[in-house]
XYZ file of C-alpha atoms in Angstrom:
244
model
C -30.880 22.689 22.917
C -31.741 19.002 22.593
C -33.634 17.237 19.811
C -36.018 14.398 20.576
C -37.797 11.957 18.307
C -41.364 11.047 19.244
C -43.134 7.930 18.015
C -46.898 8.399 18.007
C -49.958 6.223 17.534
C -53.407 7.655 16.874
C -56.902 6.807 15.778
C -57.561 9.406 13.090
C -61.339 8.994 13.036
C -62.114 12.182 14.987
C -59.411 14.382 13.482
C -59.041 16.591 10.441
C -55.627 15.184 9.690
C -52.159 15.640 11.125
C -51.383 19.250 10.245
C -52.375 22.023 12.637
C -55.058 24.375 11.318
C -56.070 27.803 12.547
C -59.792 27.100 12.292
C -59.967 23.891 14.336
C -58.379 22.173 17.311
C -59.153 18.739 15.834
C -55.668 18.041 14.449
C -53.084 15.620 15.778
C -50.165 18.029 15.447
C -52.067 20.817 17.202
C -52.939 18.640 20.194
C -49.402 17.269 20.449
C -47.970 20.793 20.434
C -50.379 21.839 23.189
C -49.401 18.848 25.339
C -45.666 19.219 24.687
C -45.725 22.969 25.383
C -47.651 22.546 28.637
C -45.296 19.787 29.752
C -42.162 21.793 28.923
C -43.507 25.104 30.229
C -42.785 27.026 27.026
C -44.065 27.005 23.420
C -42.891 24.089 21.274
C -43.262 23.099 17.644
C -43.738 19.409 16.827
C -42.560 18.529 13.304
C -44.078 15.362 11.861
C -42.579 12.978 9.316
C -45.420 13.967 6.994
C -49.100 14.769 6.902
C -51.850 12.218 7.184
C -55.328 13.081 5.902
C -58.391 13.314 8.075
C -59.544 9.823 9.044
C -56.140 8.181 8.451
C -54.611 6.338 11.412
C -51.048 5.766 12.600
C -49.237 3.070 14.537
C -45.783 4.564 14.078
C -45.947 8.222 13.065
C -42.795 10.088 14.078
C -42.124 13.692 14.996
C -39.198 15.788 16.163
C -39.225 18.432 18.868
C -36.421 20.697 20.091
C -36.270 21.281 23.859
C -34.149 23.807 25.711
C -32.302 21.112 27.632
C -32.165 17.424 28.464
C -35.258 15.881 30.055
C -36.206 12.549 31.574
C -37.845 10.960 28.538
C -40.195 8.581 30.359
C -41.499 11.340 32.646
C -41.964 13.829 29.798
C -43.786 11.177 27.729
C -46.087 10.255 30.627
C -46.950 13.898 31.253
C -47.756 14.453 27.595
C -50.012 11.404 27.516
C -51.907 12.646 30.586
C -52.782 15.779 28.616
C -53.637 14.064 25.349
C -56.973 12.452 24.437
C -56.981 8.666 24.701
C -56.972 8.222 20.917
C -53.527 9.859 20.637
C -50.557 8.274 22.429
C -46.858 9.080 22.452
C -45.421 5.582 22.642
C -41.703 6.415 22.607
C -39.440 9.412 23.165
C -35.793 9.235 22.193
C -32.885 11.687 22.377
C -31.349 12.048 18.896
C -28.553 14.064 17.345
C -29.167 17.764 16.820
C -30.041 18.295 13.177
C -32.434 15.354 13.102
C -35.736 16.281 11.455
C -38.637 13.825 11.397
C -39.505 14.608 7.769
C -36.177 15.581 6.207
C -34.220 12.744 7.842
C -36.705 10.019 6.839
C -35.630 7.580 4.109
C -38.873 5.647 3.727
C -42.336 4.800 5.035
C -44.598 1.804 5.399
C -48.376 2.035 5.114
C -51.035 -0.641 5.340
C -54.564 -0.569 3.978
C -57.293 -2.876 5.316
C -60.336 -4.025 3.325
C -63.319 -5.806 4.897
C -64.446 -8.431 2.350
C -67.410 -9.779 4.345
C -70.875 -9.570 2.816
C -72.003 -7.547 5.821
C -69.519 -5.104 7.324
C -67.753 -5.801 10.596
C -69.334 -3.169 12.847
C -66.393 -3.235 15.255
C -63.836 -2.549 12.504
C -65.856 -0.053 10.471
C -63.575 2.873 11.408
C -60.402 1.002 10.411
C -61.389 -0.891 7.253
C -63.049 -0.186 3.921
C -66.017 -2.470 3.354
C -65.681 -3.885 -0.179
C -67.752 -7.079 -0.461
C -66.935 -7.868 -4.104
C -65.197 -11.054 -5.173
C -61.528 -10.220 -5.692
C -58.839 -11.879 -7.787
C -55.936 -11.583 -5.339
C -53.421 -13.066 -7.787
C -54.259 -10.416 -10.408
C -53.935 -7.685 -7.790
C -50.479 -8.907 -6.787
C -49.392 -9.061 -10.455
C -50.466 -5.452 -10.934
C -48.773 -4.451 -7.677
C -45.507 -6.070 -8.799
C -45.458 -3.804 -11.872
C -45.413 -0.770 -9.564
C -42.278 -1.803 -7.706
C -39.253 0.328 -8.586
C -38.404 3.980 -9.203
C -41.047 5.591 -11.422
C -42.964 8.770 -12.093
C -46.196 8.251 -10.139
C -47.964 11.386 -11.440
C -51.080 9.323 -12.266
C -51.401 8.317 -8.627
C -51.651 11.670 -6.861
C -54.369 14.315 -6.616
C -51.898 17.138 -6.044
C -50.350 18.638 -9.152
C -48.011 21.105 -7.430
C -45.550 18.404 -6.387
C -41.948 19.426 -7.158
C -41.268 15.884 -8.301
C -43.646 12.968 -8.768
C -40.833 10.427 -8.902
C -40.900 7.941 -6.045
C -39.467 4.492 -5.328
C -41.698 1.658 -4.153
C -39.759 -1.171 -2.530
C -42.594 -3.628 -1.952
C -46.357 -4.053 -2.190
C -47.790 -7.093 -0.415
C -51.379 -8.172 -1.040
C -52.517 -10.782 1.460
C -55.765 -12.247 2.756
C -56.139 -12.505 6.529
C -59.393 -14.262 7.292
C -62.221 -12.109 5.961
C -59.931 -9.083 5.612
C -57.546 -8.073 2.840
C -54.359 -6.281 3.834
C -52.205 -4.343 1.375
C -48.827 -3.170 2.640
C -46.832 -0.475 0.843
C -43.157 0.233 1.499
C -41.444 3.060 -0.321
C -39.145 6.038 -0.236
C -42.124 8.319 0.275
C -45.709 8.766 -0.847
C -47.503 11.765 -2.323
C -50.898 13.240 -1.494
C -53.549 10.486 -1.748
C -51.006 8.179 -3.434
C -51.546 5.075 -1.295
C -55.319 5.476 -1.421
C -55.308 5.831 -5.238
C -52.996 2.826 -5.581
C -55.409 0.858 -3.401
C -58.444 1.890 -5.442
C -56.600 0.928 -8.623
C -55.651 -2.499 -7.275
C -59.236 -3.102 -6.129
C -60.455 -2.340 -9.656
C -58.024 -4.971 -10.919
C -59.293 -7.380 -8.292
C -62.964 -6.981 -9.185
C -62.282 -7.207 -12.925
C -62.969 -3.613 -13.910
C -59.421 -3.268 -15.222
C -56.601 -5.590 -16.202
C -53.266 -5.848 -14.398
C -51.632 -4.502 -17.578
C -53.708 -1.298 -17.398
C -51.888 -0.323 -14.218
C -48.548 -0.291 -16.001
C -50.160 1.764 -18.782
C -51.503 4.291 -16.258
C -48.045 4.580 -14.738
C -46.536 5.308 -18.162
C -49.296 7.739 -19.159
C -48.909 9.914 -16.022
C -52.609 10.912 -16.191
C -54.715 10.759 -13.022
C -57.801 9.868 -15.095
C -56.174 6.550 -16.037
C -55.758 5.410 -12.426
C -58.399 4.004 -10.099
C -60.715 5.541 -7.528
C -59.627 7.131 -4.269
C -60.123 4.548 -1.511
C -61.575 5.979 1.746
C -59.196 7.308 4.383
C -60.455 5.068 7.189
C -58.764 1.911 5.860
C -55.290 3.476 5.848
C -52.699 3.343 8.633
C -49.158 4.726 8.700
C -47.309 1.754 10.114
C -43.660 2.853 10.300
C -41.212 5.571 9.262
C -37.683 4.493 8.322
C -34.473 6.408 9.175
């Protein structure tokens, strides 16, 4: 048995998230498993580094798959891509040590969220950005973001209450203007359900003056979802990289 790591890029616009579902074939994991199984000639399970919601994109999602023997990586990858829709691509396949697991072996992730600040939305980027044409105080947003860096209980910033632990470590949050777009990059040990999107909505509320930078630290301490900001739409979010 041989374990392989796949690196995958996808446009999440047409899909109901990463995780396979019994009632639809519109999932990234389900389509990858179909392509991998047909290529190998036997049923395979593709384990992702984590779930992405419907509408969320990826440049560097990772997954692990266990094959019965060694394969020619480039040929296997090309055959998978022939079977996949054009908005899902396996961009790298790498033989790794047995025991590697895309989710359990990961030590961190990097996400980026894109905001379109133009008065009228960019029609060509509408599936990959959130149109938010309000005047934003970028300096205040970065101050609030800096207060989130470190190891904290982020219970206020998730919509899922069954988490075993809501403690996470954020290594960096970068708020930067690129032309008429705003990019927010998040690097951390891991992120909970809706966490990056809630953090983004909270920072946007700081930027447009609805809340102060200090209120973000208070929400963090209070651990109450009602004290955090709105849930930013999925389409602006991209999983950029998974760290091992």
